[in-house]
Coordinates of C-alpha atoms in Angstrom, one line a residue:
M1 CA 0.3 -0.3 0.0
G2 CA 1.7 3.3 -1.0
H3 CA 1.6 6.6 1.3
P4 CA 2.3 10.4 0.1
P5 CA 5.6 11.6 -0.6
L6 CA 7.3 13.3 1.6
E7 CA 9.7 16.5 -0.5
F8 CA 11.0 18.3 2.1
S9 CA 9.4 21.7 1.3
D10 CA 6.7 20.5 3.1
C11 CA 9.1 20.5 6.1
Y12 CA 9.2 24.7 6.3
L13 CA 5.1 24.8 5.7
D14 CA 4.7 22.1 8.5
S15 CA 0.4 21.6 7.0
P16 CA -1.0 19.6 8.2
E17 CA -1.3 17.3 5.5
F18 CA 2.3 17.5 5.9
R19 CA 2.3 15.9 9.4
E20 CA -0.6 13.5 7.9
T21 CA 1.2 12.3 5.5
L22 CA 4.1 11.8 9.2
K23 CA 1.5 10.1 10.8
C24 CA 0.6 7.7 8.8
Y25 CA 4.6 6.8 8.0
E26 CA 4.9 6.6 11.6
L27 CA 2.6 4.2 11.7
E28 CA 4.1 2.6 9.2
L29 CA 7.7 1.9 10.5
E30 CA 5.6 0.2 14.0
R31 CA 4.1 -1.6 12.0
T32 CA 7.1 -2.6 10.5
S33 CA 9.0 -2.7 13.4
K34 CA 6.3 -5.1 14.9
F35 CA 6.8 -7.4 12.2
L36 CA 10.5 -7.7 12.5
K37 CA 9.9 -8.7 16.2
D38 CA 7.6 -11.3 14.6
V39 CA 10.6 -12.2 12.0
I40 CA 12.8 -12.8 14.5
K41 CA 10.4 -14.6 17.1
D42 CA 9.6 -17.4 14.3
G43 CA 12.1 -17.6 12.9
N44 CA 13.9 -18.5 15.6
S45 CA 11.3 -21.0 16.1
V46 CA 11.6 -22.3 12.4
I47 CA 14.9 -22.9 12.5
S48 CA 14.8 -24.9 16.0
A49 CA 12.0 -26.5 14.3
I50 CA 13.6 -27.6 11.8
K51 CA 16.5 -28.9 13.8
G52 CA 13.3 -30.7 15.9
Y53 CA 11.6 -31.9 13.2
S54 CA 14.7 -33.4 11.5
L55 CA 15.2 -35.6 14.5
A56 CA 11.6 -36.4 14.4
V57 CA 11.3 -37.5 11.1
Q58 CA 14.4 -39.1 11.7
K59 CA 12.5 -41.1 14.4
F60 CA 9.5 -41.3 11.9
S61 CA 11.4 -43.3 8.8
Q62 CA 12.7 -45.9 11.5
T63 CA 8.7 -46.0 12.5
L64 CA 7.7 -46.9 8.5
S65 CA 10.4 -48.6 7.8
M66 CA 9.4 -51.5 10.5
F67 CA 5.6 -51.9 9.1
Q68 CA 4.7 -54.4 7.4
F69 CA 1.2 -54.1 5.0
D70 CA -1.0 -56.8 5.8
F71 CA -3.9 -56.4 2.8
I72 CA -7.8 -58.3 2.9
G73 CA -7.6 -61.3 0.6
D74 CA -5.3 -64.2 -1.3
S75 CA -4.0 -62.3 -4.0
L76 CA -2.4 -58.6 -4.1
T77 CA -3.4 -56.5 -7.5
D78 CA 0.4 -54.8 -8.8
D79 CA -1.1 -52.0 -7.3
E80 CA -1.4 -53.2 -3.6
I81 CA 2.0 -54.8 -3.9
N82 CA 3.5 -51.7 -4.5
I83 CA 1.6 -49.7 -2.2
A84 CA 3.2 -52.7 0.6
Q85 CA 6.8 -51.7 -0.4
S86 CA 6.0 -48.4 0.1
F87 CA 6.5 -47.5 3.7
Q88 CA 10.1 -48.2 3.7
E89 CA 11.3 -46.9 0.3
F90 CA 9.7 -43.8 1.6
A91 CA 12.1 -44.8 5.3
V92 CA 15.4 -45.2 3.0
L93 CA 14.8 -41.4 0.7
L94 CA 14.0 -39.8 4.4
Q95 CA 17.1 -40.5 5.6
E96 CA 19.6 -39.4 3.0
V97 CA 17.2 -36.1 3.0
E98 CA 18.0 -35.1 6.8
H99 CA 21.7 -36.2 7.0
D100 CA 21.5 -32.9 5.2
R101 CA 19.2 -30.6 5.9
M102 CA 20.9 -30.9 9.7
M103 CA 24.0 -29.4 7.9
L104 CA 22.5 -26.5 6.0
V105 CA 20.1 -25.2 9.1
Q106 CA 22.9 -25.3 11.4
N107 CA 24.0 -21.5 9.8
A108 CA 20.4 -20.3 9.1
S109 CA 20.6 -17.8 12.6
D110 CA 23.3 -15.5 10.5
L111 CA 21.4 -15.9 7.5
L112 CA 18.5 -14.5 9.0
I113 CA 18.2 -13.8 12.9
K114 CA 21.7 -11.0 13.0
P115 CA 20.8 -9.5 9.4
L116 CA 16.9 -8.3 10.6
E117 CA 17.9 -7.5 14.0
K118 CA 20.6 -5.0 12.9
F119 CA 18.1 -3.2 10.8
R120 CA 15.4 -3.1 13.3
K121 CA 18.0 -1.9 16.3
E122 CA 20.5 0.3 13.4
K123 CA 17.6 2.3 10.8
I124 CA 14.6 1.9 12.3
G125 CA 15.4 2.6 15.4
V126 CA 18.1 5.8 14.7
T127 CA 14.6 7.0 13.2
K128 CA 12.9 6.6 16.0
E129 CA 15.8 8.6 17.7
K130 CA 15.1 11.7 14.9
R131 CA 11.6 11.7 15.3
K132 CA 12.2 12.6 18.7
K133 CA 15.0 15.4 17.8
F134 CA 11.9 16.6 15.7
E135 CA 10.0 16.6 18.0
K136 CA 11.1 18.2 20.8
E137 CA 12.5 20.4 18.3
S138 CA 8.3 21.2 17.4
E139 CA 7.5 22.0 21.1
K140 CA 10.6 24.4 21.1
Y141 CA 9.4 26.2 18.0
Y142 CA 6.0 26.1 17.7
S143 CA 5.8 27.2 22.0
Q144 CA 8.9 29.9 21.3
L145 CA 6.9 31.6 18.8
D146 CA 3.6 31.2 20.1
K147 CA 5.2 34.1 22.8
H148 CA 6.5 35.9 19.9
L149 CA 3.7 36.7 18.6
N150 CA 2.1 37.8 22.4
L151 CA 4.6 40.4 23.3
S152 CA 3.8 43.8 23.1
A153 CA 4.4 46.7 20.0
K154 CA 6.1 48.8 22.7
K155 CA 8.2 46.6 23.8
K156 CA 11.9 48.1 23.2
E157 CA 13.5 47.8 20.1
S158 CA 15.9 46.0 21.1
Q159 CA 14.0 43.2 23.8
L160 CA 11.4 43.2 19.8
Q161 CA 15.0 42.0 17.7
E162 CA 16.8 40.7 20.6
A163 CA 13.6 38.1 21.0
D164 CA 13.0 37.6 16.3
E165 CA 16.5 36.6 16.8
L166 CA 16.2 33.9 19.1
L167 CA 12.3 32.5 17.0
D168 CA 13.9 32.2 13.6
R169 CA 17.8 30.3 16.0
E170 CA 14.7 28.1 17.0
R171 CA 12.6 28.6 13.5
V172 CA 16.8 27.0 12.1
N173 CA 16.7 24.0 14.3
F174 CA 13.5 22.8 13.8
Y175 CA 13.5 23.3 9.8
E176 CA 17.0 20.7 10.6
S177 CA 15.3 18.2 12.3
S178 CA 12.0 18.7 10.2
V179 CA 14.2 17.7 6.9
E180 CA 16.8 14.8 8.9
Y181 CA 13.7 13.2 9.5
V182 CA 12.0 13.5 6.2
Y183 CA 15.5 11.6 5.0
Q184 CA 16.3 9.4 7.9
I185 CA 12.3 8.2 7.1
H186 CA 13.3 8.2 2.8
Q187 CA 16.1 6.2 4.1
V188 CA 14.1 3.8 6.5
Q189 CA 11.2 2.5 3.5
D190 CA 14.2 1.9 0.6
R191 CA 16.4 -0.2 2.6
K192 CA 14.0 -1.3 3.9
K193 CA 12.8 -3.7 0.5
F194 CA 16.2 -5.2 0.7
D195 CA 17.5 -5.5 4.2
V196 CA 14.3 -6.9 5.6
V197 CA 14.0 -9.0 1.9
E198 CA 17.4 -10.1 1.7
P199 CA 17.4 -11.9 3.8
V200 CA 14.9 -13.7 3.9
L201 CA 15.5 -14.8 0.5
A202 CA 19.1 -15.2 2.2
F203 CA 17.0 -18.4 4.4
L204 CA 14.5 -19.5 2.2
H205 CA 17.5 -20.3 -0.4
S206 CA 19.4 -22.2 2.5
I207 CA 16.2 -23.9 2.9
L208 CA 15.9 -24.9 -0.8
T209 CA 19.6 -25.6 -1.4
L210 CA 18.7 -28.7 0.4
N211 CA 15.8 -29.2 -2.1
N212 CA 18.7 -29.0 -4.9
L213 CA 21.0 -30.8 -2.8
T214 CA 18.6 -33.8 -3.9
V215 CA 17.3 -32.9 -6.4
E216 CA 19.1 -35.5 -7.9
M217 CA 18.0 -38.0 -5.4
T218 CA 14.4 -36.2 -6.0
Q219 CA 15.1 -37.8 -9.9
D220 CA 15.6 -41.8 -9.0
F221 CA 12.8 -41.4 -6.9
M222 CA 10.5 -39.4 -9.8
P223 CA 10.2 -42.6 -11.4
Y224 CA 9.3 -44.8 -7.8
K225 CA 6.4 -41.9 -6.9
Q226 CA 4.8 -41.7 -10.8
E227 CA 4.2 -45.5 -10.1
L228 CA 3.2 -45.4 -6.3
Q229 CA 1.4 -41.8 -7.4
L230 CA -1.3 -44.5 -10.5
S231 CA -1.5 -47.2 -7.5
L232 CA -2.9 -45.0 -5.6
Q233 CA -4.7 -43.7 -8.5
N234 CA -6.3 -46.9 -9.3
T235 CA -6.7 -47.8 -5.3
R236 CA -8.3 -44.6 -4.7
N237 CA -10.6 -45.5 -7.7
H238 CA -11.4 -48.9 -6.9
Y239 CA -12.3 -48.1 -3.4
E240 CA -15.0 -45.0 -4.1
S241 CA -16.5 -48.1 -6.3
T242 CA -16.0 -50.1 -3.8
R243 CA -17.5 -47.6 -0.8
E244 CA -20.3 -47.0 -3.0
E245 CA -21.1 -50.1 -2.9
M246 CA -20.3 -51.1 0.0
E247 CA -22.3 -48.2 1.8
E248 CA -25.8 -48.8 0.3
L249 CA -24.9 -52.1 1.2
M250 CA -24.4 -51.2 4.5
N251 CA -28.0 -49.4 3.9
R252 CA -30.0 -51.5 3.2
M253 CA -29.2 -54.6 5.8
K254 CA -29.4 -51.7 8.2
H255 CA -33.8 -51.9 7.0
P256 CA -35.7 -54.3 8.4
S257 CA -36.6 -55.8 5.3
Q258 CA -33.5 -57.4 4.0
M259 CA -32.1 -58.5 7.3
G260 CA -33.0 -62.1 6.0
K261 CA -30.2 -62.0 3.9
M262 CA -28.0 -61.6 7.1
H263 CA -29.2 -65.8 7.3
S264 CA -28.2 -68.8 5.4
M265 CA -29.9 -69.8 3.1
R266 CA -30.7 -72.7 5.8
T267 CA -30.9 -71.4 8.9
M268 CA -33.0 -69.3 10.4
E269 CA -32.5 -67.7 13.3
G270 CA -33.2 -65.0 15.6
Y271 CA -34.9 -64.5 18.9
L272 CA -38.9 -65.0 19.4
Y273 CA -41.5 -63.9 22.1
C274 CA -43.6 -67.6 22.8
Q275 CA -46.9 -68.0 25.2
E276 CA -46.4 -70.5 27.6
K277 CA -49.8 -70.9 29.0
W278 CA -50.2 -71.6 32.7
A279 CA -52.5 -72.3 35.8
L280 CA -53.2 -68.2 37.0
G281 CA -52.9 -66.4 33.1
V282 CA -50.3 -66.2 30.0
S283 CA -47.2 -65.2 29.9
W284 CA -45.2 -64.8 26.5
V285 CA -41.7 -66.1 27.6
K286 CA -38.1 -64.8 25.3
Y287 CA -36.1 -67.5 23.7
Y288 CA -33.4 -67.2 21.2
C289 CA -34.9 -70.2 18.2
K290 CA -33.1 -71.5 15.0
Y291 CA -34.7 -73.3 13.1
H292 CA -33.0 -75.3 10.0
K293 CA -35.4 -75.2 6.8
D294 CA -33.7 -79.8 5.5
S295 CA -34.6 -80.9 9.6
R296 CA -37.7 -78.5 10.5
L297 CA -36.4 -78.5 13.7
L298 CA -37.3 -75.4 15.5
V299 CA -34.4 -75.1 18.2
M300 CA -35.8 -73.0 21.4
V301 CA -32.8 -72.1 24.2
P302 CA -34.7 -69.6 26.7
C303 CA -33.0 -65.5 27.4
E304 CA -34.9 -66.5 30.5
Q305 CA -33.9 -67.8 33.9
K306 CA -35.0 -68.8 36.7
P307 CA -33.1 -68.7 39.9
S308 CA -34.0 -71.7 41.0
T309 CA -34.2 -73.9 37.8
K310 CA -32.0 -74.2 34.5
Q311 CA -34.5 -75.1 31.4
G312 CA -32.5 -75.9 28.5
P313 CA -33.1 -75.9 24.9
V314 CA -36.4 -76.8 24.2
E315 CA -36.8 -78.4 20.1
L316 CA -40.2 -78.5 17.9
T317 CA -40.6 -80.5 14.6
L318 CA -41.8 -78.5 12.7
K319 CA -46.0 -79.5 11.1
S320 CA -47.3 -76.0 9.8
C321 CA -47.4 -72.5 10.2
I322 CA -49.9 -70.1 9.6
R323 CA -50.4 -65.8 10.1
R324 CA -51.7 -65.5 13.3
K325 CA -54.5 -62.8 12.7
T326 CA -54.2 -59.6 14.0
E327 CA -58.0 -59.5 15.5
S328 CA -57.6 -62.8 17.0
I329 CA -54.8 -61.7 19.6
D330 CA -53.6 -58.3 20.9
K331 CA -50.1 -58.7 20.5
R332 CA -48.5 -57.6 17.1
F333 CA -46.7 -59.8 14.3
C334 CA -47.5 -63.0 16.1
F335 CA -47.7 -66.3 14.4
D336 CA -48.7 -69.8 15.7
V337 CA -46.6 -73.2 14.8
E338 CA -48.4 -76.4 15.2
T339 CA -45.6 -79.3 15.4
S340 CA -45.1 -82.7 16.2
E341 CA -43.9 -82.7 19.8
R342 CA -47.2 -81.0 21.6
N343 CA -51.7 -80.8 20.4
T344 CA -52.1 -76.9 20.3
P345 CA -50.2 -74.4 17.8
V346 CA -47.5 -72.6 19.9
T347 CA -48.0 -68.4 19.3
F348 CA -44.8 -66.6 18.9
Q349 CA -44.4 -63.1 18.8
A350 CA -41.2 -62.1 16.4
L351 CA -39.3 -58.7 16.5
S352 CA -41.3 -56.4 13.5
D353 CA -43.9 -57.3 10.3
E354 CA -40.5 -57.8 8.5
N355 CA -39.9 -60.1 11.7
R356 CA -42.3 -62.1 11.0
K357 CA -42.4 -62.5 7.4
L358 CA -39.0 -63.6 7.2
W359 CA -39.3 -66.2 9.8
M360 CA -42.4 -67.6 7.8
E361 CA -40.9 -67.1 4.8
A362 CA -37.9 -70.0 6.2
M363 CA -40.7 -72.0 7.4
D364 CA -43.4 -71.5 4.4
G365 CA -45.8 -70.6 6.6
K366 CA -49.6 -68.7 4.3
E367 CA -48.7 -65.0 4.9
P368 CA -50.4 -63.1 2.1
V369 CA -48.5 -61.8 -0.3
S370 CA -48.4 -58.5 -1.2
L371 CA -50.1 -56.8 -4.5
F372 CA -46.8 -54.5 -5.4
F373 CA -46.7 -52.3 -8.3
L374 CA -44.3 -53.1 -11.1
I375 CA -42.3 -50.3 -12.3
Y376 CA -40.2 -52.3 -14.4
L377 CA -40.9 -54.4 -16.4
L378 CA -38.9 -58.0 -16.8
M379 CA -35.1 -56.8 -19.0
E380 CA -34.1 -59.5 -21.5
L381 CA -31.7 -59.6 -24.0
N382 CA -33.7 -59.6 -26.2
E383 CA -34.9 -57.4 -29.8
I384 CA -36.5 -55.1 -27.8
G385 CA -33.3 -54.9 -25.2
F386 CA -30.7 -53.9 -28.1
K387 CA -33.0 -51.9 -29.8
F388 CA -32.5 -50.0 -26.4
V389 CA -28.7 -49.9 -25.8
R390 CA -28.2 -49.2 -29.8
K391 CA -30.3 -46.0 -29.5
C392 CA -28.4 -45.0 -26.0
I393 CA -25.1 -45.4 -27.6
N394 CA -25.8 -43.9 -30.0
Y395 CA -27.1 -40.7 -28.8
V396 CA -23.8 -40.8 -26.4
E397 CA -21.7 -41.0 -29.8
T398 CA -23.8 -38.0 -31.1
K399 CA -24.1 -35.2 -28.3
G400 CA -22.6 -36.1 -25.3
V401 CA -19.0 -38.7 -26.4
T402 CA -17.6 -34.8 -25.5
Q403 CA -19.0 -34.0 -22.5
E404 CA -16.2 -34.1 -19.0
G405 CA -18.0 -37.1 -16.9
V406 CA -19.1 -39.0 -19.2
Y407 CA -21.3 -42.3 -18.1
R408 CA -19.9 -40.5 -14.6
T409 CA -22.2 -38.4 -13.9
V410 CA -25.6 -39.3 -12.5
G411 CA -29.3 -38.9 -13.7
S412 CA -32.1 -37.3 -11.6
N413 CA -33.8 -41.1 -11.1
I414 CA -37.6 -40.2 -11.0
Q415 CA -36.2 -39.0 -14.7
V416 CA -34.5 -42.9 -15.6
Q417 CA -37.7 -44.9 -14.2
K418 CA -39.9 -42.2 -16.7
L419 CA -37.0 -43.0 -19.5
L420 CA -37.1 -47.1 -19.2
N421 CA -41.1 -47.3 -18.6
A422 CA -41.3 -45.2 -20.9
F423 CA -39.5 -47.8 -23.4
F424 CA -40.8 -51.2 -22.2
D425 CA -43.8 -50.4 -22.1
P426 CA -45.1 -54.0 -23.0
T427 CA -48.0 -51.4 -25.8
C428 CA -45.6 -50.2 -27.4
P429 CA -42.1 -51.3 -27.1
G430 CA -38.6 -48.4 -28.1
D431 CA -41.4 -45.1 -29.3
V432 CA -39.9 -43.3 -27.6
D433 CA -37.0 -40.4 -29.0
F434 CA -34.5 -39.4 -27.1
H435 CA -33.9 -36.1 -28.5
S436 CA -37.3 -34.1 -26.9
S437 CA -36.6 -32.7 -24.8
D438 CA -37.4 -34.8 -22.2
W439 CA -34.0 -36.6 -21.8
D440 CA -30.4 -35.7 -21.8
I441 CA -27.2 -37.1 -21.1
K442 CA -27.5 -37.9 -17.5
T443 CA -30.7 -39.9 -17.5
I444 CA -30.1 -40.8 -21.5
T445 CA -26.8 -42.9 -19.5
S446 CA -28.4 -44.4 -16.6
A447 CA -31.1 -45.7 -18.0
M448 CA -28.7 -47.8 -20.0
K449 CA -26.6 -49.2 -16.7
F450 CA -29.1 -49.5 -14.8
Y451 CA -31.1 -51.9 -17.7
L452 CA -27.0 -53.4 -18.2
R453 CA -27.1 -55.1 -14.6
F454 CA -29.6 -56.8 -15.0
V455 CA -29.0 -58.8 -17.7
S456 CA -25.0 -59.3 -17.1
L457 CA -22.3 -61.6 -17.5
C458 CA -20.2 -63.8 -15.6
V459 CA -17.3 -66.3 -14.2
C460 CA -13.7 -66.0 -12.3
V461 CA -10.5 -66.8 -13.7
C462 CA -6.9 -64.9 -11.7
S463 CA -4.2 -64.3 -13.1
D464 CA -0.7 -62.8 -13.2
N465 CA 1.2 -62.9 -16.6
L466 CA -0.4 -59.6 -18.3
D467 CA -0.4 -61.8 -21.7
F468 CA -2.6 -65.7 -19.9
R469 CA -5.2 -62.3 -18.6
L470 CA -6.5 -61.8 -21.6
S471 CA -6.5 -65.1 -24.3
E472 CA -8.1 -66.4 -20.8
I473 CA -10.7 -63.3 -21.5
H474 CA -10.8 -64.2 -25.0
S475 CA -11.6 -67.7 -25.0
L476 CA -14.5 -67.3 -21.5
I477 CA -15.7 -64.4 -24.1
Y478 CA -17.2 -66.6 -27.0
K479 CA -17.9 -69.7 -24.3
L480 CA -20.6 -66.9 -23.6
P481 CA -24.5 -67.6 -25.2
E482 CA -24.3 -65.3 -27.7
K483 CA -27.0 -63.0 -27.8
N484 CA -24.1 -62.1 -23.8
R485 CA -21.1 -61.7 -26.2
E486 CA -23.3 -59.6 -28.9
M487 CA -24.5 -57.1 -26.5
L488 CA -21.1 -56.5 -25.1
E489 CA -18.8 -56.5 -28.1
V490 CA -21.7 -53.5 -29.4
L491 CA -21.0 -51.9 -25.1
I492 CA -17.0 -52.1 -25.2
Q493 CA -16.9 -51.3 -29.0
H494 CA -18.9 -48.1 -27.4
L495 CA -16.7 -47.1 -24.5
V496 CA -13.8 -47.1 -27.3
N497 CA -15.0 -44.9 -29.1
V498 CA -15.9 -42.9 -26.0
C499 CA -12.0 -43.0 -24.9
S500 CA -10.9 -42.1 -27.3
Y501 CA -12.4 -38.6 -26.9
S502 CA -10.5 -38.9 -22.9
Q503 CA -8.5 -35.6 -23.7
E504 CA -12.4 -34.1 -23.6
N505 CA -13.8 -36.0 -22.0
L506 CA -11.5 -37.6 -19.4
M507 CA -12.9 -41.1 -18.9
T508 CA -9.9 -43.3 -19.5
P509 CA -10.4 -46.7 -19.8
S510 CA -9.3 -47.1 -16.1
N511 CA -12.4 -44.4 -15.4
M512 CA -14.9 -47.1 -17.4
G513 CA -13.8 -49.8 -15.2
V514 CA -14.6 -48.2 -12.0
I515 CA -17.5 -47.3 -13.4
F516 CA -18.5 -50.6 -15.6
G517 CA -17.3 -53.0 -12.9
P518 CA -19.3 -53.2 -10.7
T519 CA -22.6 -52.9 -12.8
L520 CA -21.6 -55.6 -15.6
M521 CA -20.1 -57.7 -13.5
R522 CA -22.1 -57.6 -10.5
A523 CA -20.8 -61.1 -7.5
K524 CA -23.6 -63.2 -6.6
E525 CA -24.3 -61.9 -3.3
E526 CA -23.1 -59.2 -2.4
T527 CA -21.2 -58.8 0.9
V528 CA -18.4 -56.6 1.2
A529 CA -15.8 -59.3 0.4
A530 CA -17.4 -59.1 -3.2
M531 CA -17.4 -55.6 -2.5
L532 CA -13.1 -56.1 -2.3
D533 CA -13.4 -57.2 -5.5
I534 CA -13.9 -54.9 -7.0
K535 CA -11.0 -53.0 -8.0
F536 CA -10.4 -56.6 -10.4
Q537 CA -13.4 -56.3 -12.4
N538 CA -12.9 -52.7 -12.7
I539 CA -9.0 -53.7 -14.0
V540 CA -11.0 -56.1 -16.4
I541 CA -13.2 -54.3 -18.6
E542 CA -9.9 -52.2 -18.6
I543 CA -8.8 -55.5 -20.5
L544 CA -11.2 -55.4 -22.8
I545 CA -11.3 -51.7 -24.0
E546 CA -6.9 -52.4 -24.7
G547 CA -7.8 -55.6 -25.9
C548 CA -11.2 -55.4 -27.9
K549 CA -9.7 -55.0 -31.5
K550 CA -8.2 -58.9 -30.7
I551 CA -10.9 -60.2 -28.5
F552 CA -13.8 -59.4 -31.0
S553 CA -11.9 -59.6 -33.6
G554 CA -12.7 -63.9 -34.0
T555 CA -12.7 -66.9 -32.0
P556 CA -9.8 -67.7 -30.1
E557 CA -6.6 -70.5 -31.4
D558 CA -7.8 -73.1 -29.3
S559 CA -11.1 -72.4 -27.6
A560 CA -11.7 -75.9 -26.4
A561 CA -10.6 -74.4 -22.8
P562 CA -9.9 -71.3 -21.1
P563 CA -4.6 -71.0 -21.6
V564 CA -3.5 -73.1 -18.3
P565 CA -1.2 -70.2 -17.0
P566 CA 2.3 -70.6 -16.7
P567 CA 4.2 -71.1 -13.9
R568 CA 6.5 -68.5 -12.5
I569 CA 9.9 -69.1 -12.3
T570 CA 10.9 -66.1 -13.4
P571 CA 10.0 -63.1 -11.6
R572 CA 6.7 -60.5 -12.5
K573 CA 8.0 -58.8 -16.1
R574 CA 7.2 -56.1 -14.6
Q575 CA 8.4 -55.4 -11.3
P576 CA 8.2 -52.8 -8.8
I577 CA 10.5 -49.7 -9.0
T578 CA 12.7 -49.2 -5.8
I579 CA 14.8 -46.9 -5.1
S580 CA 16.7 -48.3 -1.6
K581 CA 19.0 -50.7 -3.9
R582 CA 20.3 -48.3 -5.9
P583 CA 24.8 -48.0 -5.0
P584 CA 25.5 -44.7 -3.4
R585 CA 25.4 -41.1 -4.8
V586 CA 28.6 -38.9 -5.0
Y587 CA 26.5 -35.7 -4.9
P588 CA 27.9 -31.9 -7.1
P589 CA 28.6 -28.4 -5.2
L590 CA 25.1 -27.5 -4.2
N591 CA 24.1 -25.0 -6.9
P592 CA 21.4 -23.1 -6.7
D593 CA 19.5 -23.4 -9.9
L594 CA 19.6 -27.3 -10.3
F595 CA 16.5 -27.4 -7.5
Q596 CA 13.6 -27.7 -10.3
S597 CA 10.0 -29.3 -10.6
T598 CA 9.6 -32.6 -12.8
E599 CA 6.2 -33.6 -14.3
S600 CA 5.2 -36.2 -13.1
K601 CA 4.0 -38.6 -15.9
L602 CA 1.4 -42.1 -14.6
S603 CA 2.0 -44.8 -16.5
G604 CA -0.7 -48.8 -16.4
S605 CA -0.7 -50.8 -14.4
F606 CA -2.9 -54.5 -14.5
G607 CA -4.5 -56.2 -11.6
L608 CA -5.3 -59.6 -11.8
I609 CA -8.4 -60.6 -12.7
V610 CA -11.9 -61.2 -12.2
I611 CA -14.4 -61.2 -14.9
I612 CA -18.0 -62.1 -14.1
I613 CA -20.1 -64.1 -16.9
L614 CA -24.6 -65.1 -15.7
N615 CA -24.9 -67.6 -18.0
H616 CA -27.8 -68.3 -17.1
P617 CA -30.8 -65.3 -16.3
L618 CA -32.8 -65.5 -12.7
P619 CA -36.1 -66.3 -12.7
L620 CA -38.6 -64.1 -12.9
F621 CA -39.7 -64.0 -9.5
H622 CA -36.3 -62.6 -8.2
I623 CA -35.6 -60.6 -10.8
V624 CA -39.5 -58.2 -9.9
C625 CA -38.1 -58.8 -6.1
R626 CA -35.0 -57.6 -6.6
I627 CA -35.9 -54.7 -8.5
Y628 CA -38.8 -53.6 -6.4
C629 CA -35.9 -53.5 -3.2
I630 CA -33.3 -51.5 -4.9
L631 CA -35.9 -49.1 -5.9
L632 CA -37.5 -49.2 -2.6
L633 CA -34.1 -48.0 -1.4
L634 CA -33.5 -44.7 -4.2

């Protein structure tokens, strides 16, 4: 921020504006002095902190070198192997850097603290002394001027002449002090520009010198950094796709209607209250019950034991299960069970209406099934389905192939449902104009992904041999039903076209894998383990996109059986890059111009493979129920 200039001629006028300008400079001088005190104080703290930091980093590097990663699963991707080895690589680099840092900060006090203290004491201190002199002479002059102006004209001429000479001396002294003060202000303002900045620059240079000294070390580290950045980005992409799926699974598992998925197909268990009749009335006793569907055996373990007796488990063989009518009992969520061991039905109370439905389904109970209004018709790989996908692809390649984040941006659920309802309407299937104002690119891409979720494919394969991965997928693709393979080819060829515009839309094969991996290859059971395998599904989509021409150009040479992965005799074709095993480097003399930034250029890597292909369509009832449950959660 600038201030009005100070002219020496203004000292003689000593106008209010001149005094106001002086005040601005004096405030600036105080602010500068306070600033230098803070810089000196904080600079000392930085120097101490750097020394302490260096010791802490060395301790930190030792801690890093002792840590070993554990991962979920039996196999690791190349990305996970790189990440697992990263801490040891970091430790080696940090130890070398901190050795040099301790040598460079030893003279930091001479570079920063002493020059600033000298400027504050000598230059700013002198200016303050000039100010005191100016204020003293100013007070004397104006005091004498007041007396002089109050002299009576009737005084003797000699007295008046003596008063004039005294005032002139005071005026000269005042003007001299004013001019010297203005000069000193100019001096300190001008010197501040370099006397303050140069020490800070020297201190900063000492810090950057460390970077310059370690530039060659950084150059060695850069390939490892680039490889690790790619591994971390791939892992982050896999995590983001997995996190959304896992969060959705978690939310569904919280919902009472989904609690049945926690039980196995052959057992059902949980708490039930059993009505027990006594001579003096009726009580409800809490049991933990476990029903075995194969043997139709219901085991009841009492939860409230009497102090005098200890009751063991009760076993009942189920004959039938019937829902208890609401008007026939004052309790909610009740059902009756007929057993071989008891003459009268046993009445149970479940924890909720959904919990009762789960028990009755497990026991093949007679529970009225509510009629749901089905939003979506059954989606199959038929002519209408192919027409829908091709129309979606045509619209994307015509209107949105260069749009940033195409397929990543999600459309409105309401609009997606509206589009699917309109297109798969049995009265006029396929009669939808995608180019009308009702549909945007987000709605169409989301609708196509939704359709593909329910017509997807799958089988599993693992290998860390890059050539084997491609040939394995090639072989499996041609074992698919013809319609499945045709749909997959249409889709992958479209994704290849979209990825060719990745500079505009940012949709690389890796990004496409994150989106379409979970979409096309859904696990049979939605579990946490299945969610973690999404990272392999994403890699498969990458391979399909990058190897599209070879995979769909024709059948593999030997389609009778998938190729057998060769045994690993030699190390992997592409080992993770490391820096810790290089020979010691002799560093050249320090050069301040040596420090420079290096752009990261990511390179690709593939992990293990999992490709999922659904050869047998699900029964209609299960698909419809699955669609309905998903829609309830949207």
